[in-house]
Amino acid sequence: MSTVTTKDGVEIFYKDWGPKTAQPIMFHHGWPLSADDWDTQMLFFLEKGYRVVAHDRRGHGRSTQIGDGHDMDHYAADASAVVEHLDLRNTIHVGHSTGGGEATHYVARYGQPQGRVAKLVIIGAVPPLMVKTDANPGGLPIEVFDGLRQQLAANRSRFYQDLPAGPFYGFNRPGAKVSEPIINNWWRQGMMGGAKAHYDGIKVFSETDFTEDLKIITVPTLVMHGDDDQIVPIADSALLSSKLLQNATLKVYETLPHGMCTTHADIINPDILAFIKG
């Protein structure tokens, strides 16, 4: 397996496909998944001539199941370790959900200052802040995230079946065409990772405030979000992020769910490609 070892001794697994001379696209996966969640996108962009890279976040997938460092600073540093190891330049960074927060934090802290980033794409992403606070009254109550932690601790396997079978892909909506293979693949990826990383990750994706990151990002950024996202409600995420970014394009998808990269890849992939080429 291809891995890079971080400064604190964590082995981060990554995939690196395509011509080394081609423009790179680096994908940042959502919670609690792995680089495999990007298979459809990676094959699509590989066929278009790009170099495609994706890594498993620490504690997720095939990366080290370490007990600490589950915070956005470490996530961004780990992504930077992969980028610097492969010496990726003029890179498009694409992040979904928690990975959208990771990509945002990486670009603001490492990629943009180092001059390595060309563009950013965030999809169903958690910025600027998910949890409800006095400064963020439209956020979700902390009890929502406490509930996720309780379900994970009680029966992680059951939780990782119920979430994709329900709100993640919108399979709980009337008339939805449910895909058991998609549900099973979500469960498979989730169970590859460590329970501690996933438990801590709930706090990371819900309580990290990305406001200052968004404000300093100047590279062209595509903000993509389904208006029926039941995991990361659009009103307190994409609609706010697109206003904080200096060079944002907001694209809202009517009735599409949180996991639209999988359920509607035929729509999402061409739109990302058009933004990259634009």
Tab-separated table of C-alpha atoms in Angstrom:
chain	number	residue	atom	x	y	z
A	1	MET	CA	0.000	0.000	0.000
A	2	SER	CA	1.082	3.587	-0.633
A	3	THR	CA	1.441	5.547	2.597
A	4	VAL	CA	3.133	8.649	3.953
A	5	THR	CA	4.144	8.963	7.601
A	6	THR	CA	3.202	12.221	9.326
A	7	LYS	CA	5.342	14.105	11.809
A	8	ASP	CA	3.495	12.450	14.694
A	9	GLY	CA	4.025	8.969	13.275
A	10	VAL	CA	0.670	8.287	11.630
A	11	GLU	CA	0.640	6.327	8.376
A	12	ILE	CA	-1.763	7.945	5.925
A	13	PHE	CA	-2.909	5.702	3.074
A	14	TYR	CA	-3.365	7.303	-0.334
A	15	LYS	CA	-4.180	6.465	-3.949
A	16	ASP	CA	-2.341	8.205	-6.775
A	17	TRP	CA	-3.562	7.352	-10.265
A	18	GLY	CA	-2.801	8.817	-13.680
A	19	PRO	CA	0.052	10.647	-15.408
A	20	LYS	CA	2.412	12.327	-12.962
A	21	THR	CA	2.691	15.264	-15.370
A	22	ALA	CA	-1.084	15.850	-15.502
A	23	GLN	CA	-2.919	18.428	-13.418
A	24	PRO	CA	-3.767	16.809	-10.059
A	25	ILE	CA	-7.168	16.617	-8.432
A	26	MET	CA	-7.090	15.676	-4.752
A	27	PHE	CA	-10.240	14.343	-3.088
A	28	HIS	CA	-11.114	14.662	0.613
A	29	HIS	CA	-13.734	12.161	1.849
A	30	GLY	CA	-16.578	12.573	4.302
A	31	TRP	CA	-17.143	11.061	7.740
A	32	PRO	CA	-16.771	8.128	8.508
A	33	LEU	CA	-15.764	6.904	5.066
A	34	SER	CA	-12.538	6.501	3.089
A	35	ALA	CA	-10.897	7.349	-0.234
A	36	ASP	CA	-13.073	4.620	-1.770
A	37	ASP	CA	-16.062	6.947	-1.576
A	38	TRP	CA	-14.515	8.836	-4.498
A	39	ASP	CA	-14.221	5.838	-6.857
A	40	THR	CA	-16.779	7.183	-9.332
A	41	GLN	CA	-15.149	10.621	-9.453
A	42	MET	CA	-11.592	9.290	-9.633
A	43	LEU	CA	-12.360	7.006	-12.574
A	44	PHE	CA	-14.240	9.798	-14.359
A	45	PHE	CA	-11.424	12.353	-14.043
A	46	LEU	CA	-8.734	9.774	-14.736
A	47	GLU	CA	-10.424	9.127	-18.066
A	48	LYS	CA	-10.389	12.883	-18.734
A	49	GLY	CA	-6.595	12.928	-18.413
A	50	TYR	CA	-6.150	14.188	-14.851
A	51	ARG	CA	-3.939	12.814	-12.082
A	52	VAL	CA	-6.273	11.802	-9.253
A	53	VAL	CA	-5.275	11.481	-5.610
A	54	ALA	CA	-7.304	10.520	-2.529
A	55	HIS	CA	-6.292	9.602	1.003
A	56	ASP	CA	-7.870	7.952	4.031
A	57	ARG	CA	-8.120	10.388	6.932
A	58	ARG	CA	-6.278	9.358	10.103
A	59	GLY	CA	-8.271	6.703	11.927
A	60	HIS	CA	-10.330	6.021	8.794
A	61	GLY	CA	-10.025	3.360	6.116
A	62	ARG	CA	-6.500	1.986	5.792
A	63	SER	CA	-4.725	4.753	7.702
A	64	THR	CA	-3.442	4.219	11.244
A	65	GLN	CA	-6.175	3.792	13.839
A	66	ILE	CA	-4.510	6.232	16.199
A	67	GLY	CA	-6.298	7.307	19.363
A	68	ASP	CA	-5.561	11.026	19.204
A	69	GLY	CA	-5.121	13.924	16.805
A	70	HIS	CA	-8.716	13.800	15.619
A	71	ASP	CA	-9.154	17.511	14.970
A	72	MET	CA	-9.202	19.719	11.899
A	73	ASP	CA	-5.641	20.990	12.399
A	74	HIS	CA	-4.292	17.437	12.210
A	75	TYR	CA	-6.595	16.571	9.297
A	76	ALA	CA	-5.250	19.516	7.291
A	77	ALA	CA	-1.657	18.745	8.253
A	78	ASP	CA	-2.116	15.123	7.171
A	79	ALA	CA	-3.509	16.251	3.814
A	80	SER	CA	-0.526	18.565	3.453
A	81	ALA	CA	1.816	15.657	4.185
A	82	VAL	CA	0.331	13.760	1.234
A	83	VAL	CA	0.512	16.829	-1.027
A	84	GLU	CA	4.127	17.560	-0.143
A	85	HIS	CA	5.161	13.896	-0.387
A	86	LEU	CA	3.775	13.763	-3.936
A	87	ASP	CA	4.816	17.365	-4.645
A	88	LEU	CA	1.388	18.229	-6.029
A	89	ARG	CA	1.125	21.661	-7.628
A	90	ASN	CA	-1.606	23.598	-9.454
A	91	THR	CA	-4.006	21.228	-7.709
A	92	ILE	CA	-7.786	21.155	-7.637
A	93	HIS	CA	-8.993	20.169	-4.146
A	94	VAL	CA	-12.422	18.560	-3.907
A	95	GLY	CA	-14.014	17.875	-0.517
A	96	HIS	CA	-17.333	16.369	0.507
A	97	SER	CA	-19.019	16.958	3.875
A	98	THR	CA	-16.329	16.722	6.593
A	99	GLY	CA	-13.837	16.490	3.745
A	100	GLY	CA	-15.132	19.842	2.536
A	101	GLY	CA	-14.099	21.280	5.881
A	102	GLU	CA	-10.743	19.520	5.675
A	103	ALA	CA	-10.118	20.824	2.146
A	104	THR	CA	-11.098	24.346	3.229
A	105	HIS	CA	-8.778	24.262	6.238
A	106	TYR	CA	-5.960	22.780	4.147
A	107	VAL	CA	-6.255	25.401	1.402
A	108	ALA	CA	-6.356	28.271	3.891
A	109	ARG	CA	-3.525	27.002	6.090
A	110	TYR	CA	-1.188	25.228	3.650
A	111	GLY	CA	-2.189	25.066	0.006
A	112	GLN	CA	-2.830	28.727	-0.722
A	113	PRO	CA	0.173	30.100	1.249
A	114	GLN	CA	2.413	27.557	-0.504
A	115	GLY	CA	1.011	28.421	-3.928
A	116	ARG	CA	0.000	24.803	-4.601
A	117	VAL	CA	-3.751	25.273	-5.167
A	118	ALA	CA	-5.529	26.214	-8.379
A	119	LYS	CA	-9.167	25.816	-7.339
A	120	LEU	CA	-11.357	24.445	-4.558
A	121	VAL	CA	-14.633	22.507	-4.747
A	122	ILE	CA	-16.705	21.860	-1.619
A	123	ILE	CA	-19.754	19.590	-1.832
A	124	GLY	CA	-22.405	19.222	0.867
A	125	ALA	CA	-19.697	20.652	3.091
A	126	VAL	CA	-19.830	21.427	6.817
A	127	PRO	CA	-18.395	25.002	6.781
A	128	PRO	CA	-18.804	27.519	8.189
A	129	LEU	CA	-20.141	25.872	11.395
A	130	MET	CA	-22.729	23.165	11.977
A	131	VAL	CA	-23.572	23.422	15.674
A	132	LYS	CA	-25.963	26.036	17.027
A	133	THR	CA	-24.301	28.783	19.081
A	134	ASP	CA	-25.173	32.347	20.040
A	135	ALA	CA	-23.174	33.499	17.017
A	136	ASN	CA	-24.645	30.765	14.803
A	137	PRO	CA	-28.359	30.627	15.707
A	138	GLY	CA	-29.287	28.700	12.559
A	139	GLY	CA	-27.092	25.734	13.457
A	140	LEU	CA	-28.193	22.320	14.685
A	141	PRO	CA	-28.586	21.832	18.467
A	142	ILE	CA	-25.728	20.016	20.221
A	143	GLU	CA	-28.251	17.312	21.154
A	144	VAL	CA	-28.316	16.201	17.511
A	145	PHE	CA	-24.617	15.409	17.639
A	146	ASP	CA	-24.872	13.889	21.107
A	147	GLY	CA	-27.418	11.519	19.592
A	148	LEU	CA	-25.005	10.506	16.855
A	149	ARG	CA	-22.340	9.761	19.469
A	150	GLN	CA	-24.780	7.663	21.490
A	151	GLN	CA	-25.789	5.599	18.457
A	152	LEU	CA	-22.174	5.036	17.454
A	153	ALA	CA	-21.142	3.934	20.937
A	154	ALA	CA	-24.171	1.653	21.373
A	155	ASN	CA	-24.015	-0.231	18.057
A	156	ARG	CA	-21.722	1.186	15.418
A	157	SER	CA	-22.557	-1.484	12.831
A	158	ARG	CA	-26.295	-0.825	13.099
A	159	PHE	CA	-25.736	2.929	13.012
A	160	TYR	CA	-23.651	2.538	9.841
A	161	GLN	CA	-26.528	0.695	8.195
A	162	ASP	CA	-29.280	3.046	9.291
A	163	LEU	CA	-27.574	6.298	8.246
A	164	PRO	CA	-26.988	5.428	4.562
A	165	ALA	CA	-30.304	3.576	4.377
A	166	GLY	CA	-32.039	6.747	5.524
A	167	PRO	CA	-31.062	10.420	5.337
A	168	PHE	CA	-27.519	10.262	3.889
A	169	TYR	CA	-28.651	9.348	0.374
A	170	GLY	CA	-32.259	10.461	0.763
A	171	PHE	CA	-33.433	6.846	0.659
A	172	ASN	CA	-35.983	7.743	3.357
A	173	ARG	CA	-37.848	10.049	0.971
A	174	PRO	CA	-41.143	8.901	-0.606
A	175	GLY	CA	-40.526	7.233	-3.944
A	176	ALA	CA	-36.749	7.015	-3.488
A	177	LYS	CA	-35.000	4.256	-5.418
A	178	VAL	CA	-33.070	2.496	-2.655
A	179	SER	CA	-29.737	0.884	-3.574
A	180	GLU	CA	-28.613	-1.886	-1.222
A	181	PRO	CA	-25.113	-1.999	-2.793
A	182	ILE	CA	-24.627	1.719	-2.014
A	183	ILE	CA	-25.771	1.149	1.581
A	184	ASN	CA	-23.475	-1.867	1.929
A	185	ASN	CA	-20.503	0.030	0.519
A	186	TRP	CA	-21.058	2.868	3.002
A	187	TRP	CA	-21.204	0.331	5.847
A	188	ARG	CA	-18.059	-1.399	4.559
A	189	GLN	CA	-16.077	1.825	4.466
A	190	GLY	CA	-17.307	2.936	7.866
A	191	MET	CA	-16.437	-0.356	9.552
A	192	MET	CA	-12.903	-0.237	8.101
A	193	GLY	CA	-12.117	2.727	10.316
A	194	GLY	CA	-11.662	3.066	14.054
A	195	ALA	CA	-14.513	3.750	16.455
A	196	LYS	CA	-12.451	6.269	18.449
A	197	ALA	CA	-11.610	8.344	15.374
A	198	HIS	CA	-15.214	8.287	14.255
A	199	TYR	CA	-16.543	9.180	17.706
A	200	ASP	CA	-14.138	12.130	18.001
A	201	GLY	CA	-14.857	13.072	14.404
A	202	ILE	CA	-18.442	13.993	15.254
A	203	LYS	CA	-17.148	16.828	17.425
A	204	VAL	CA	-14.707	17.845	14.677
A	205	PHE	CA	-17.267	18.173	11.902
A	206	SER	CA	-19.932	19.759	14.075
A	207	GLU	CA	-17.970	22.203	16.244
A	208	THR	CA	-15.093	23.411	14.044
A	209	ASP	CA	-15.615	27.022	12.952
A	210	PHE	CA	-14.272	27.598	9.421
A	211	THR	CA	-15.313	31.253	9.163
A	212	GLU	CA	-11.789	32.683	9.145
A	213	ASP	CA	-10.572	30.027	6.683
A	214	LEU	CA	-13.344	30.932	4.261
A	215	LYS	CA	-12.590	34.642	4.514
A	216	ILE	CA	-8.930	34.301	3.499
A	217	ILE	CA	-9.374	31.888	0.592
A	218	THR	CA	-8.979	33.717	-2.705
A	219	VAL	CA	-8.753	30.841	-5.209
A	220	PRO	CA	-11.880	30.198	-7.295
A	221	THR	CA	-14.215	28.011	-5.246
A	222	LEU	CA	-17.264	26.035	-6.344
A	223	VAL	CA	-19.802	25.485	-3.560
A	224	MET	CA	-22.166	22.605	-4.457
A	225	HIS	CA	-25.099	21.584	-2.253
A	226	GLY	CA	-28.364	19.700	-2.545
A	227	ASP	CA	-31.347	21.580	-1.198
A	228	ASP	CA	-32.691	18.336	0.320
A	229	ASP	CA	-29.484	17.631	2.242
A	230	GLN	CA	-30.686	16.116	5.528
A	231	ILE	CA	-27.179	15.761	7.002
A	232	VAL	CA	-25.754	19.247	6.415
A	233	PRO	CA	-28.718	21.615	5.959
A	234	ILE	CA	-28.013	24.064	3.152
A	235	ALA	CA	-29.269	27.228	4.878
A	236	ASP	CA	-26.535	27.202	7.500
A	237	SER	CA	-23.733	25.879	5.295
A	238	ALA	CA	-23.410	26.520	1.566
A	239	LEU	CA	-25.572	29.646	1.570
A	240	LEU	CA	-23.331	31.189	4.246
A	241	SER	CA	-19.987	29.846	2.956
A	242	SER	CA	-20.562	31.236	-0.510
A	243	LYS	CA	-20.942	34.721	0.996
A	244	LEU	CA	-17.785	34.452	3.121
A	245	LEU	CA	-15.568	33.274	0.267
A	246	GLN	CA	-13.979	35.963	-1.889
A	247	ASN	CA	-14.300	34.134	-5.208
A	248	ALA	CA	-17.208	31.695	-4.912
A	249	THR	CA	-19.666	30.129	-7.326
A	250	LEU	CA	-22.730	28.651	-5.627
A	251	LYS	CA	-24.563	25.794	-7.328
A	252	VAL	CA	-27.704	24.474	-5.644
A	253	TYR	CA	-29.223	21.147	-6.722
A	254	GLU	CA	-32.967	20.863	-6.316
A	255	THR	CA	-34.117	17.791	-4.320
A	256	LEU	CA	-30.628	16.196	-4.263
A	257	PRO	CA	-29.378	14.534	-1.050
A	258	HIS	CA	-26.177	14.777	0.967
A	259	GLY	CA	-24.621	11.817	-0.843
A	260	MET	CA	-25.296	13.233	-4.307
A	261	CYS	CA	-21.755	12.506	-5.514
A	262	THR	CA	-22.762	8.842	-5.449
A	263	THR	CA	-26.460	8.937	-6.299
A	264	HIS	CA	-26.130	11.623	-8.987
A	265	ALA	CA	-22.536	11.338	-10.191
A	266	ASP	CA	-23.813	11.788	-13.756
A	267	ILE	CA	-24.772	15.358	-12.795
A	268	ILE	CA	-22.031	16.225	-10.308
A	269	ASN	CA	-18.980	15.026	-12.240
A	270	PRO	CA	-19.606	17.083	-15.403
A	271	ASP	CA	-20.297	20.177	-13.293
A	272	ILE	CA	-16.975	19.797	-11.467
A	273	LEU	CA	-15.226	19.296	-14.800
A	274	ALA	CA	-16.827	22.423	-16.262
A	275	PHE	CA	-15.679	24.442	-13.237
A	276	ILE	CA	-12.129	23.093	-13.509
A	277	LYS	CA	-11.964	23.958	-17.202
A	278	GLY	CA	-13.732	27.301	-16.823
